[in-house]
C-alpha positions as semicolon CSV with decimal commas, in nm:
position;residue;x (nm);y (nm);z (nm)
1;M;19,322;17,800;6,661
2;D;19,107;18,026;6,451
3;S;18,804;17,788;6,497
4;L;18,804;17,726;6,842
5;V;18,825;18,039;6,918
6;A;18,505;18,124;6,723
7;V;18,269;17,774;6,904
8;V;18,419;17,933;7,270
9;V;18,401;18,239;7,242
10;P;18,052;18,232;7,115
11;A;17,976;17,952;7,364
12;L;18,071;18,154;7,602
13;V;17,875;18,414;7,570
14;A;17,496;18,248;7,523
15;V;17,621;18,115;7,899
16;L;17,691;18,366;8,051
17;T;17,379;18,590;7,902
18;A;17,179;18,226;7,955
19;A;17,287;18,315;8,362
20;G;17,183;18,641;8,339
21;A;16,846;18,643;8,240
22;V;16,685;18,269;8,311
23;I;16,833;18,240;8,631
24;G;16,579;18,111;8,903
25;L;16,313;18,135;8,631
26;E;15,996;17,859;8,548
27;F;15,870;17,832;8,243
28;R;15,635;17,545;8,425
29;D;15,322;17,592;8,529
30;V;15,316;17,962;8,422
31;D;15,032;18,064;8,205
32;A;15,141;18,120;7,834
33;Y;15,264;18,476;7,880
34;E;15,513;18,448;8,095
35;R;15,685;18,154;7,863
36;R;15,615;18,304;7,570
37;R;15,782;18,580;7,758
38;G;16,027;18,269;7,921
39;I;16,155;18,216;7,499
40;W;16,194;18,610;7,422
41;Q;16,455;18,570;7,681
42;W;16,603;18,213;7,504
43;L;16,594;18,401;7,144
44;L;16,778;18,716;7,323
45;V;17,071;18,421;7,539
46;L;17,061;18,275;7,068
47;L;17,081;18,672;6,902
48;A;17,373;18,708;7,176
49;A;17,632;18,466;7,098
50;V;17,539;18,469;6,737
51;A;17,604;18,843;6,777
52;T;17,929;18,783;6,947
53;M;18,027;18,514;6,686
54;G;17,909;18,721;6,373
55;A;18,254;19,031;6,634
56;T;18,480;18,791;6,633
57;G;18,406;18,671;6,222
58;S;18,451;19,057;6,111
59;A;18,798;19,126;6,387
60;S;18,937;18,849;6,225
61;G;19,142;18,761;5,880
62;V;19,102;19,116;5,606
63;G;18,786;19,116;5,809
64;S;18,545;19,505;5,863
65;L;18,602;19,720;6,160
66;W;18,263;19,884;6,178
67;Q;18,112;19,530;6,107
68;A;18,252;19,404;6,428
69;V;18,202;19,702;6,585
70;L;17,855;19,690;6,469
71;M;17,777;19,306;6,589
72;A;17,998;19,388;6,880
73;V;17,739;19,622;6,980
74;V;17,409;19,385;6,928
75;A;17,544;19,145;7,121
76;V;17,576;19,407;7,424
77;A;17,260;19,481;7,410
78;A;17,097;19,102;7,344
79;I;17,230;19,091;7,624
80;V;17,182;19,354;7,871
81;F;16,782;19,360;7,778
82;A;16,768;18,958;7,830
83;H;16,917;19,079;8,180
84;V;16,720;19,381;8,200
85;M;16,396;19,171;8,141
86;W;16,484;18,850;8,450
87;R;16,532;19,166;8,716
88;R;16,229;19,248;8,538
89;R;16,089;18,895;8,629
90;V;16,201;18,867;8,936
91;P;16,190;19,148;9,160
92;D;16,174;18,922;9,401
93;A;16,476;18,727;9,381
94;E;16,726;18,667;9,651
95;P;17,031;18,904;9,665
96;R;17,288;18,661;9,647
97;I;17,090;18,534;9,236
98;Q;17,033;18,889;9,169
99;A;17,453;18,887;9,194
100;I;17,554;18,638;9,024
101;A;17,311;18,767;8,716
102;T;17,399;19,087;8,773
103;A;17,767;18,969;8,781
104;A;17,656;18,692;8,438
105;A;17,514;18,939;8,197
106;L;17,851;19,210;8,313
107;S;18,082;18,930;8,225
108;A;17,928;18,861;7,864
109;V;17,979;19,188;7,837
110;V;18,303;19,200;7,945
111;V;18,339;18,919;7,654
112;V;18,187;18,988;7,379
113;V;18,405;19,370;7,402
114;G;18,762;19,201;7,482
115;S;18,701;18,945;7,258
116;T;18,675;19,139;6,933
117;A;18,933;19,429;7,010
118;L;19,166;19,078;7,092
119;I;19,159;18,957;6,769
120;Y;19,090;19,251;6,580
121;V;19,435;19,343;6,696
122;Q;19,556;19,027;6,715
123;N;19,512;18,993;6,310
124;T;19,725;19,378;6,212
125;G;19,901;19,171;6,038
126;C;19,656;19,010;5,795
127;R;19,508;19,344;5,720
128;Q;19,846;19,516;5,678
129;V;19,893;19,218;5,339
130;D;19,602;19,174;5,191
131;P;19,739;19,449;4,943
132;L;20,088;19,261;4,890
133;V;19,803;18,895;4,797
134;Q;19,633;19,040;4,534
135;S;19,907;19,261;4,364
136;S;20,057;18,976;4,437
137;R;19,776;18,755;4,268
138;A;19,770;19,083;3,949
139;S;20,121;18,992;3,843
140;S;20,076;18,671;3,763
141;A;20,243;18,729;3,497
142;F;20,591;18,855;3,673
143;V;20,575;18,483;3,916
144;M;20,613;18,231;3,586
145;P;20,826;18,225;3,277
146;A;20,737;18,308;2,990
147;V;20,591;18,102;2,730
148;G;20,854;18,206;2,446
149;P;21,149;18,448;2,377
150;N;21,043;18,834;2,381
151;Q;20,763;18,772;2,542
152;G;20,606;18,897;2,865
153;P;20,770;19,228;3,140
154;T;21,061;19,328;3,004
155;V;21,342;19,326;3,279
156;G;21,287;19,655;3,407
157;D;20,962;19,565;3,450
158;Y;21,076;19,287;3,677
159;Q;21,269;19,438;3,887
160;D;20,953;19,750;3,963
161;W;20,752;19,468;4,079
162;A;21,014;19,322;4,236
163;K;21,094;19,726;4,406
164;I;20,669;19,692;4,482
165;I;20,648;19,388;4,648
166;R;20,963;19,500;4,887
167;E;20,741;19,852;4,969
168;Q;20,438;19,613;4,990
169;A;20,580;19,341;5,194
170;D;20,741;19,653;5,406
171;Q;20,467;19,742;5,560
172;V;20,305;19,422;5,701
173;T;20,537;19,491;6,053
174;K;20,263;19,231;6,316
175;G;20,262;18,854;6,378
176;E;20,304;18,545;6,086
177;A;20,213;18,781;5,752
178;A;20,520;18,977;5,810
179;Q;20,778;18,648;5,794
180;H;20,550;18,546;5,486
181;A;20,622;18,887;5,282
182;Q;20,960;18,939;5,368
183;R;20,971;18,602;5,205
184;L;20,758;18,786;4,916
185;A;20,975;18,974;4,796
186;E;21,317;18,825;4,906
187;V;21,212;18,549;4,562
188;A;20,986;18,796;4,382
189;E;21,350;18,987;4,381
190;Q;21,578;18,603;4,265
191;I;21,302;18,600;4,086
192;A;21,387;18,939;3,875
193;D;21,704;18,831;3,933
194;S;21,685;18,475;3,741
195;V;21,529;18,682;3,441
196;R;21,880;18,869;3,410
197;T;21,998;18,637;3,385
198;N;21,789;18,425;3,140
199;N;21,762;18,113;3,375
200;T;21,405;17,952;3,339
201;G;21,414;17,705;3,532
202;R;21,606;17,906;3,813
203;H;21,264;18,119;3,804
204;Y;21,019;17,780;3,764
205;E;21,152;17,681;4,119
206;L;21,088;18,050;4,188
207;S;20,767;18,103;4,083
208;V;20,673;17,785;4,373
209;E;20,866;17,920;4,655
210;F;20,636;18,229;4,553
211;Y;20,237;18,091;4,578
212;D;20,456;17,851;4,796
213;E;20,430;18,134;5,105
214;L;20,207;18,286;4,957
215;K;19,911;17,978;5,049
216;P;19,964;18,059;5,437
217;I;19,904;18,413;5,450
218;L;19,556;18,381;5,250
219;T;19,469;18,054;5,495
220;K;19,603;18,241;5,811
221;C;19,393;18,589;5,709
222;Q;19,103;18,433;5,485
223;I;19,211;18,605;5,203
224;Q;18,990;18,630;4,930
225;L;19,201;18,680;4,601
226;T;18,976;18,934;4,318
227;A;19,079;18,933;3,926
C-alpha cells in the first residue's frame, strides 16, 4: 500500500499541475523563446512531482517532519509558479479554461499538503517504535542465550532489560507497530523468565520469536538499524 501511494500521489500531482500550467498552450509554430518557456513549465511540473515524492517519503516511516514540510513547500511553490507562468502566457484564455486550470492547480496543492499530513499522522506509531527497535538491536546479548555457563548478563540484568523493553513498548500506541511492540515486550519478559529457570531451549525458541516480531516493524516503518 505504501509503495502504491508513493507512485500514485506524485503522479496525480503531476497531472493536476500540468492541467494548471500547460493547458491550451501551443508548442508548435512558436518562436524559440516561447518554446523554452514551455519547457520550463514542464520542468516545473516534473519538480512538483519529484518534490511531492520527497515529501511523502519523508513523512512515512520514521521520517523527518521538517524534511517533509520543506519538500512539500517546494512542491507547492512549483505548482503555483507554473500556474502563474501559464496565466501570464495566456491572459486572454477563455473563462472556462481559466477555471479548469485554477481548479487543477488548487487541487494539486491540496493533494500535496493533504497527503503529506495524512501520511505523517498515519506513521506516528513508526516514530514511537523507533527507540524500541534501536534498543532491541543494541540488546542482542539478551535476546540470544549465552554460549557457556556463567557467561553473559545475569538474571537481574535480564529482568532490568525486560522492564526497559516493556516501558518502551508501552510508549507505542498507534497502528500495527503498537501490536508488535507489545508482543516484543511479552517475549522479552518470557526470555527473562526462561533465564531465571535456566531453560536454554526455551530461550532459543523465544529469541526466534523476538526477531520474527521485529521484522514486520522494520519492513513497515523502513527503520535502519544503527550499531
